[in-house]
Amino acid sequence: MNVQVEAISPVKKKINVEISAERVSSEIAATYKKIAKNAKIKGFRKGKVPMSVVEKYFAGDMEQDVVNRLIQETYYQALVDHDIAAIAHPTIEQSGELHKDQPFTYEAHVEVKPEVEARDYKGLSLQKEAFVFDGQLVETRIEQMLESRAQQEVVVRDEAQQGDFVTIDFEGFVDGVAFEHGAATDHVLELGSGSFIDGFEDQLVGMKRGEEKEIAVTFPQEYGNKELAGKDATFKVALKEIKVKVLPQLDDELAGEFGAESAEQLRQKLTDNLQQQEQKRIEEDLKERLMAALIERNPIEVPDTMIERQLDFMHENLSRRLKAQGLNMEMMGMNAQSFRAMYRNTATRQVQGSLLLEAVGRQESIAVDEAEVDQRLVEIAEMAQAPLEEVKKYYAGEEARKGLLAQIEEEKVMRFLLDQASIEEVAAEVLKGTADAAEQE
């Protein structure tokens, strides 16, 4: 077998393979012999068909079988012999004709993992958002928690106002005819929530308890029910009750419902958690800026296969998170195709970044030792509230352990680069202004 390898690009190689005439003839003869054992042709007993007849009737079957086998066997041998790190199945661009006593040739194109040599990765100049904690975040979170314990109470006044919760009976008509699913009894509606057709809630403001009136609205053109889309409608509405939302007071008893011993401790726990979240956000933003600077200094081409796999991972990850919230991609206005189009550039940058971090780790001899793996397993077990032995058992698997080692190594390389970088802390407004200016360019 004669093999010639040519680099088409940093991520694709062309492999030209020539298989000797002797091997071709041997494969053809062996295949015809195998076919002859089971050949069924009228006028001949099974297994007794003359070879000349077998060759006449089964030449196409023989050729397909031999060509497929020769390519499969010699292609993988070529990868091993020439140390080619293929990351996808090959594309056979050209295939010669198959003839007895003649060499068989074919040309395969295959994507490979690029050989990356990182440059200029020390001393990166980076801006980092200065940590300034906004105490209003705590108050907002407390308000959200109180909202979850809010009660609705009947008001003394008779007229409905924006923000009230009104109990109504209603029935909708188009051209004087009631339409399906257009009526309800004792329906509770928050005025100003925007949950009904535009104009409906506004016309309830000022209505009095016990009052009945007709409300005129127009269904939007993009309304989900095509039979109603764009049509004028009239609703007969009876306002039966008016309530307001009343928030409880934050005291020690209520704090206990949120896992704190006192209101003061709850406020402190929220402060600590929100500060940690803000600091983590700032650190993640800094890492993204580092990766952007690293990629800018090291523009590299990446294989489509690696980008597609990263998109698969991102899609699966997002789908899983949405499912946990009772949502799906369609509810977010996306499908698989639009998701891949929207996030392709992001996936490309992530692949570029991963390859560059791997290169820096190799060039700087950054490795992961067993003590670091053990420590990470303990952290995973604590975070997942799972038995340590079960976590160790899971990560004993080849793929899981490989992924864990890669993750820890990436983090170590990232820390190395940050330690080597020149970092300037600036106000969030300055950082945003810099980003906006860069986008306009």
Coordinates of C-alpha atoms in Angstrom, one line a residue:
M1 CA 0.0 0.0 0.0
N2 CA 1.3 3.4 -1.0
V3 CA 0.0 6.4 0.9
Q4 CA 0.6 10.1 0.3
V5 CA -0.7 12.7 2.7
E6 CA -1.2 16.4 1.9
A7 CA -2.4 19.2 4.1
I8 CA -5.2 21.0 2.4
S9 CA -5.6 23.4 5.4
P10 CA -4.6 23.4 9.1
V11 CA -7.8 21.4 9.7
K12 CA -8.1 19.2 6.7
K13 CA -5.8 16.6 5.1
K14 CA -6.0 14.8 1.7
I15 CA -5.0 11.1 1.8
N16 CA -4.1 9.5 -1.5
V17 CA -4.0 5.7 -1.3
E18 CA -2.8 3.2 -3.9
I19 CA -3.5 -0.5 -3.2
S20 CA -1.3 -3.1 -5.0
A21 CA -2.6 -5.1 -7.9
E22 CA -1.9 -8.3 -6.0
R23 CA -4.1 -7.4 -3.1
V24 CA -6.8 -6.2 -5.4
S25 CA -6.8 -9.5 -7.4
S26 CA -6.8 -11.5 -4.1
E27 CA -9.8 -9.6 -2.8
I28 CA -11.7 -9.9 -6.0
A29 CA -11.1 -13.6 -6.2
A30 CA -12.1 -14.2 -2.5
T31 CA -15.3 -12.1 -2.9
Y32 CA -16.4 -14.0 -6.0
K33 CA -15.7 -17.3 -4.2
K34 CA -17.9 -16.2 -1.3
I35 CA -20.7 -15.1 -3.6
A36 CA -20.5 -18.4 -5.6
K37 CA -21.2 -20.4 -2.4
N38 CA -24.7 -18.9 -2.1
A39 CA -25.4 -17.9 -5.7
K40 CA -28.8 -18.9 -7.1
I41 CA -29.1 -18.8 -10.9
K42 CA -31.8 -20.7 -12.8
G43 CA -30.4 -23.8 -14.4
F44 CA -27.7 -24.3 -11.8
R45 CA -27.6 -25.9 -8.4
K46 CA -26.8 -23.7 -5.4
G47 CA -23.0 -23.6 -5.0
K48 CA -22.4 -25.2 -8.4
V49 CA -22.6 -22.0 -10.6
P50 CA -19.5 -21.8 -12.8
M51 CA -17.2 -18.9 -11.9
S52 CA -17.5 -17.3 -15.3
V53 CA -21.3 -17.1 -14.8
V54 CA -20.9 -15.7 -11.3
E55 CA -18.6 -13.0 -12.6
K56 CA -21.1 -12.1 -15.3
Y57 CA -24.1 -11.8 -13.0
F58 CA -22.5 -10.5 -9.8
A59 CA -19.8 -8.1 -11.0
G60 CA -21.7 -5.1 -9.4
D61 CA -22.1 -6.8 -6.1
M62 CA -18.5 -7.9 -6.1
E63 CA -17.2 -4.3 -6.9
Q64 CA -19.3 -2.6 -4.2
D65 CA -18.2 -5.2 -1.6
V66 CA -14.5 -5.1 -2.5
V67 CA -14.2 -1.3 -2.8
N68 CA -15.9 -0.7 0.5
R69 CA -13.7 -3.2 2.3
L70 CA -10.5 -2.0 0.7
I71 CA -11.2 1.6 1.6
Q72 CA -12.3 0.8 5.1
E73 CA -9.3 -1.4 5.9
T74 CA -6.6 0.8 4.3
Y75 CA -8.0 4.2 5.4
Y76 CA -7.7 3.4 9.1
Q77 CA -4.3 1.8 8.6
A78 CA -3.1 5.0 6.8
L79 CA -4.3 7.0 9.8
V80 CA -2.2 4.9 12.2
D81 CA 0.9 4.7 10.0
H82 CA 0.9 8.5 9.4
D83 CA -0.2 9.6 12.9
I84 CA -3.3 11.4 11.6
A85 CA -5.6 12.6 14.3
A86 CA -8.9 12.4 12.3
I87 CA -11.9 13.8 14.1
A88 CA -14.6 12.7 11.7
H89 CA -15.4 10.2 9.0
P90 CA -13.7 10.8 5.7
T91 CA -15.2 12.1 2.5
I92 CA -14.1 10.0 -0.5
E93 CA -13.6 12.6 -3.1
Q94 CA -12.3 10.4 -5.9
S95 CA -12.2 6.6 -6.4
G96 CA -10.5 4.8 -9.2
E97 CA -12.0 1.9 -11.2
L98 CA -11.6 -1.6 -9.8
H99 CA -9.9 -4.1 -12.2
K100 CA -8.2 -7.4 -11.6
D101 CA -4.4 -7.3 -11.8
Q102 CA -4.4 -3.5 -11.6
P103 CA -3.8 -1.2 -8.6
F104 CA -6.8 0.5 -7.0
T105 CA -6.6 4.1 -5.9
Y106 CA -8.8 6.5 -4.0
E107 CA -8.6 10.0 -2.5
A108 CA -10.0 10.7 1.0
H109 CA -10.4 14.1 2.7
V110 CA -10.6 14.2 6.4
E111 CA -10.8 16.9 9.1
V112 CA -8.1 16.8 11.8
K113 CA -7.6 18.5 15.1
P114 CA -5.3 21.5 14.4
E115 CA -1.8 21.5 15.8
V116 CA -1.9 24.8 17.7
E117 CA 1.1 26.7 18.9
A118 CA 0.0 29.5 21.2
R119 CA 1.9 32.9 21.0
D120 CA 2.0 36.1 23.0
Y121 CA -0.1 34.8 25.8
K122 CA 1.8 36.3 28.7
G123 CA 1.3 39.8 29.9
L124 CA -2.2 40.3 28.4
S125 CA -3.6 43.7 29.1
L126 CA -7.1 43.3 30.6
Q127 CA -9.8 45.5 32.2
K128 CA -11.8 44.1 35.1
E129 CA -14.9 45.5 36.6
A130 CA -14.3 47.0 40.0
F131 CA -16.5 45.3 42.6
V132 CA -19.1 47.7 44.0
F133 CA -21.9 46.1 45.8
D134 CA -25.4 47.7 45.3
G135 CA -27.4 47.2 48.5
Q136 CA -30.6 47.6 46.6
L137 CA -30.0 44.1 45.2
V138 CA -30.7 42.8 48.7
E139 CA -33.9 44.9 49.0
T140 CA -35.1 43.7 45.6
R141 CA -34.5 40.1 46.6
I142 CA -36.4 40.6 49.9
E143 CA -39.3 42.2 48.1
Q144 CA -39.4 39.2 45.7
M145 CA -39.5 36.9 48.7
L146 CA -42.3 38.9 50.4
E147 CA -44.2 38.8 47.1
S148 CA -44.2 35.0 47.3
R149 CA -46.0 35.3 50.6
A150 CA -48.4 38.1 49.6
Q151 CA -52.1 37.8 50.3
Q152 CA -55.0 39.4 48.5
E153 CA -57.4 41.4 50.6
V154 CA -60.8 43.0 49.7
V155 CA -60.6 46.8 49.6
V156 CA -63.2 49.2 51.0
R157 CA -63.4 51.5 48.0
D158 CA -65.8 50.5 45.2
E159 CA -63.8 51.6 42.1
A160 CA -61.1 49.4 40.5
Q161 CA -57.6 50.9 40.0
Q162 CA -54.4 49.8 38.2
G163 CA -52.7 47.1 40.2
D164 CA -55.9 45.8 41.7
F165 CA -57.0 42.2 41.4
V166 CA -60.5 42.1 40.2
T167 CA -62.9 39.1 40.0
I168 CA -65.0 39.2 36.9
D169 CA -67.4 37.3 34.8
F170 CA -67.1 37.9 31.0
E171 CA -68.3 36.7 27.7
G172 CA -66.9 37.7 24.2
F173 CA -68.8 38.3 21.0
V174 CA -67.7 38.8 17.4
D175 CA -70.5 40.2 15.1
G176 CA -72.9 39.5 17.9
V177 CA -72.1 35.8 18.1
A178 CA -70.4 34.4 21.2
F179 CA -67.1 32.7 20.2
E180 CA -65.6 29.5 21.7
H181 CA -63.4 29.8 24.8
G182 CA -64.4 33.5 25.1
A183 CA -66.2 33.3 28.5
A184 CA -65.3 32.7 32.1
T185 CA -66.8 33.0 35.6
D186 CA -65.0 34.3 38.7
H187 CA -61.9 35.0 36.7
V188 CA -59.2 36.9 38.8
L189 CA -57.3 39.5 36.7
E190 CA -54.5 41.8 37.8
L191 CA -55.2 45.2 36.1
G192 CA -52.0 46.3 34.4
S193 CA -50.6 42.9 34.0
G194 CA -51.1 42.9 30.2
S195 CA -52.4 39.3 30.3
F196 CA -55.5 40.2 28.3
I197 CA -55.9 41.8 24.9
D198 CA -54.7 45.4 24.6
G199 CA -57.3 47.8 25.9
F200 CA -59.3 45.3 27.9
E201 CA -57.7 45.9 31.3
D202 CA -57.6 49.7 30.8
Q203 CA -61.4 49.8 30.3
L204 CA -61.9 48.0 33.7
V205 CA -60.2 50.8 35.6
G206 CA -62.9 52.9 37.2
M207 CA -65.5 50.2 37.1
K208 CA -67.4 49.8 40.3
R209 CA -68.1 46.6 42.3
G210 CA -71.3 45.1 41.0
E211 CA -71.2 47.1 37.7
E212 CA -71.7 45.5 34.3
K213 CA -70.5 47.0 31.0
E214 CA -69.5 46.2 27.5
I215 CA -65.9 46.5 26.4
A216 CA -64.8 46.9 22.8
V217 CA -61.4 45.5 21.7
T218 CA -59.6 44.4 18.5
F219 CA -57.7 41.1 18.4
P220 CA -54.1 41.6 17.1
Q221 CA -53.3 40.4 13.6
E222 CA -50.8 37.9 15.0
Y223 CA -53.3 36.4 17.5
G224 CA -52.9 32.7 17.9
N225 CA -56.5 31.9 17.0
K226 CA -56.7 32.7 13.3
E227 CA -60.5 32.9 13.3
L228 CA -60.3 35.8 15.7
A229 CA -57.0 37.5 14.5
G230 CA -57.6 41.1 13.5
K231 CA -61.3 41.1 14.3
D232 CA -63.3 43.5 16.5
A233 CA -64.9 42.0 19.5
T234 CA -67.2 43.0 22.4
F235 CA -67.0 41.6 25.9
K236 CA -69.8 41.8 28.4
V237 CA -68.1 42.1 31.7
A238 CA -69.5 42.0 35.3
L239 CA -67.1 43.2 38.1
K240 CA -67.8 41.2 41.2
E241 CA -64.9 41.9 43.6
I242 CA -61.9 44.2 44.0
K243 CA -58.8 43.1 46.0
V244 CA -55.3 44.4 46.5
K245 CA -52.0 42.5 47.2
V246 CA -50.8 42.9 50.7
L247 CA -47.2 42.1 51.5
P248 CA -46.3 40.6 54.9
Q249 CA -43.8 42.3 57.2
L250 CA -40.3 40.8 57.4
D251 CA -39.9 39.6 60.9
D252 CA -38.1 36.7 62.6
E253 CA -41.0 34.3 62.2
L254 CA -41.2 34.9 58.4
A255 CA -37.4 34.7 58.2
G256 CA -37.7 31.2 59.6
E257 CA -39.7 30.2 56.6
F258 CA -36.8 31.1 54.4
G259 CA -34.3 29.1 56.5
A260 CA -32.9 31.9 58.7
E261 CA -33.0 32.3 62.5
S262 CA -33.9 36.0 62.3
A263 CA -34.7 38.8 59.9
E264 CA -31.2 40.2 60.5
Q265 CA -29.6 36.8 59.7
L266 CA -31.7 36.5 56.5
R267 CA -30.6 39.9 55.3
Q268 CA -26.9 39.0 56.0
K269 CA -27.2 35.7 54.2
L270 CA -28.8 37.4 51.2
T271 CA -26.0 40.0 51.2
D272 CA -23.3 37.3 51.3
N273 CA -24.9 35.3 48.6
L274 CA -25.5 38.2 46.3
Q275 CA -21.9 39.5 46.8
Q276 CA -20.6 36.1 45.9
Q277 CA -22.8 36.0 42.8
E278 CA -21.6 39.5 41.7
Q279 CA -17.9 38.6 42.3
K280 CA -18.4 35.4 40.3
R281 CA -20.0 37.3 37.5
I282 CA -17.1 39.7 37.4
E283 CA -14.6 36.9 37.4
E284 CA -16.4 35.1 34.6
D285 CA -16.5 38.4 32.6
L286 CA -12.8 38.8 33.1
K287 CA -12.2 35.3 31.8
E288 CA -14.2 36.0 28.7
R289 CA -12.1 39.1 28.1
L290 CA -8.9 37.1 28.6
M291 CA -10.1 34.5 26.0
A292 CA -11.1 37.2 23.6
A293 CA -7.6 38.7 23.9
L294 CA -5.9 35.3 23.5
I295 CA -8.0 34.5 20.4
E296 CA -7.2 37.9 18.9
R297 CA -3.5 37.3 19.3
N298 CA -3.9 33.7 18.0
P299 CA -6.4 33.5 15.2
I300 CA -6.8 29.8 14.4
E301 CA -9.0 27.9 12.0
V302 CA -11.1 25.2 13.6
P303 CA -12.8 22.2 12.0
D304 CA -16.5 22.3 11.3
T305 CA -16.9 19.0 13.1
M306 CA -15.6 20.5 16.4
I307 CA -18.0 23.4 16.0
E308 CA -20.9 21.2 15.3
R309 CA -20.1 19.1 18.4
Q310 CA -19.9 22.2 20.6
L311 CA -23.3 23.3 19.2
D312 CA -24.7 19.9 20.1
F313 CA -23.4 20.3 23.6
M314 CA -24.7 23.8 24.0
H315 CA -28.2 22.8 22.6
E316 CA -28.4 19.9 24.9
N317 CA -27.3 21.9 27.9
L318 CA -29.9 24.7 27.2
S319 CA -32.7 22.2 26.5
R320 CA -32.0 20.5 29.8
R321 CA -32.0 23.8 31.8
L322 CA -35.3 24.9 30.1
K323 CA -36.9 21.6 30.8
A324 CA -36.1 22.0 34.5
Q325 CA -38.0 25.2 34.4
G326 CA -41.0 23.7 32.5
L327 CA -40.0 25.4 29.3
N328 CA -38.7 24.3 25.8
M329 CA -36.9 25.8 22.8
E330 CA -40.1 26.6 21.0
M331 CA -41.4 28.7 23.9
M332 CA -38.2 30.8 23.6
G333 CA -38.9 31.4 19.9
M334 CA -36.2 29.0 18.6
N335 CA -35.8 25.7 17.0
A336 CA -32.7 23.5 16.5
Q337 CA -31.9 25.2 13.2
S338 CA -32.2 28.8 14.4
F339 CA -30.3 28.0 17.6
R340 CA -27.4 26.7 15.7
A341 CA -27.4 29.8 13.4
M342 CA -27.6 32.1 16.4
Y343 CA -24.9 30.5 18.5
R344 CA -22.5 29.3 15.8
N345 CA -20.0 32.2 16.4
T346 CA -20.1 31.6 20.1
A347 CA -19.4 27.9 19.6
T348 CA -16.5 28.7 17.3
R349 CA -14.9 31.0 19.9
Q350 CA -15.4 28.4 22.6
V351 CA -13.6 25.8 20.4
Q352 CA -10.8 28.2 19.6
G353 CA -10.4 29.1 23.2
S354 CA -10.3 25.5 24.3
L355 CA -7.6 24.6 21.8
L356 CA -5.5 27.6 22.8
L357 CA -5.8 26.8 26.5
E358 CA -4.8 23.2 25.7
A359 CA -1.8 24.5 23.8
V360 CA -0.7 26.9 26.6
G361 CA -1.0 24.0 29.1
R362 CA 1.2 21.8 26.9
Q363 CA 3.8 24.5 26.3
E364 CA 3.9 25.4 30.0
S365 CA 3.9 21.8 31.2
I366 CA 0.7 22.4 33.3
A367 CA -0.7 19.1 34.4
V368 CA -3.2 17.8 36.9
D369 CA -2.2 15.6 39.8
E370 CA -4.3 13.1 41.7
A371 CA -4.6 15.3 44.8
E372 CA -6.4 17.9 42.6
V373 CA -8.7 15.3 41.2
D374 CA -9.6 14.0 44.7
Q375 CA -10.3 17.5 45.9
R376 CA -12.5 18.2 42.9
L377 CA -14.5 15.0 43.5
V378 CA -15.1 16.1 47.1
E379 CA -16.4 19.5 45.9
I380 CA -18.7 17.8 43.3
A381 CA -20.1 15.4 46.0
E382 CA -20.8 18.3 48.4
M383 CA -22.4 20.4 45.6
A384 CA -24.6 17.6 44.4
Q385 CA -25.2 16.4 48.0
A386 CA -24.3 12.9 46.8
P387 CA -22.2 10.2 48.5
L388 CA -18.5 10.6 47.7
E389 CA -18.1 7.0 46.7
E390 CA -20.9 7.3 44.1
V391 CA -19.2 10.3 42.6
K392 CA -15.8 8.5 42.5
K393 CA -17.4 5.5 40.8
Y394 CA -19.0 7.7 38.1
Y395 CA -15.7 9.6 37.4
A396 CA -13.8 6.3 37.2
G397 CA -15.3 5.9 33.7
E398 CA -12.9 6.7 30.9
E399 CA -15.0 9.5 29.3
A400 CA -16.1 11.1 32.6
R401 CA -12.5 11.1 33.9
K402 CA -11.2 12.5 30.7
G403 CA -13.7 15.3 30.8
L404 CA -12.9 16.1 34.5
L405 CA -9.2 16.2 33.8
A406 CA -9.7 18.5 30.9
Q407 CA -11.8 20.8 33.0
I408 CA -9.4 21.0 35.9
E409 CA -6.5 21.6 33.5
E410 CA -8.3 24.4 31.7
E411 CA -9.0 26.1 35.0
K412 CA -5.3 25.8 35.9
V413 CA -4.2 27.3 32.6
M414 CA -6.7 30.1 33.0
R415 CA -5.4 30.9 36.4
F416 CA -1.8 30.9 35.0
L417 CA -2.8 33.3 32.3
L418 CA -4.6 35.6 34.7
D419 CA -1.5 35.6 37.0
Q420 CA 0.6 36.6 34.1
A421 CA -1.8 39.3 32.8
S422 CA -1.8 43.0 33.5
I423 CA -5.2 43.7 35.0
E424 CA -6.7 47.2 35.5
E425 CA -9.8 47.6 37.6
V426 CA -12.3 50.1 36.1
A427 CA -15.9 51.2 36.9
A428 CA -18.7 49.2 35.3
E429 CA -19.7 52.3 33.3
V430 CA -16.2 52.6 31.8
L431 CA -16.2 48.9 30.9
K432 CA -19.6 49.1 29.2
G433 CA -18.5 52.2 27.3
T434 CA -15.4 50.4 26.0
A435 CA -17.6 47.4 24.9
D436 CA -20.1 49.6 23.1
A437 CA -17.3 51.4 21.3
A438 CA -15.8 48.1 20.2
E439 CA -19.2 46.9 18.9
Q440 CA -19.6 50.1 16.8
E441 CA -16.2 49.5 15.2

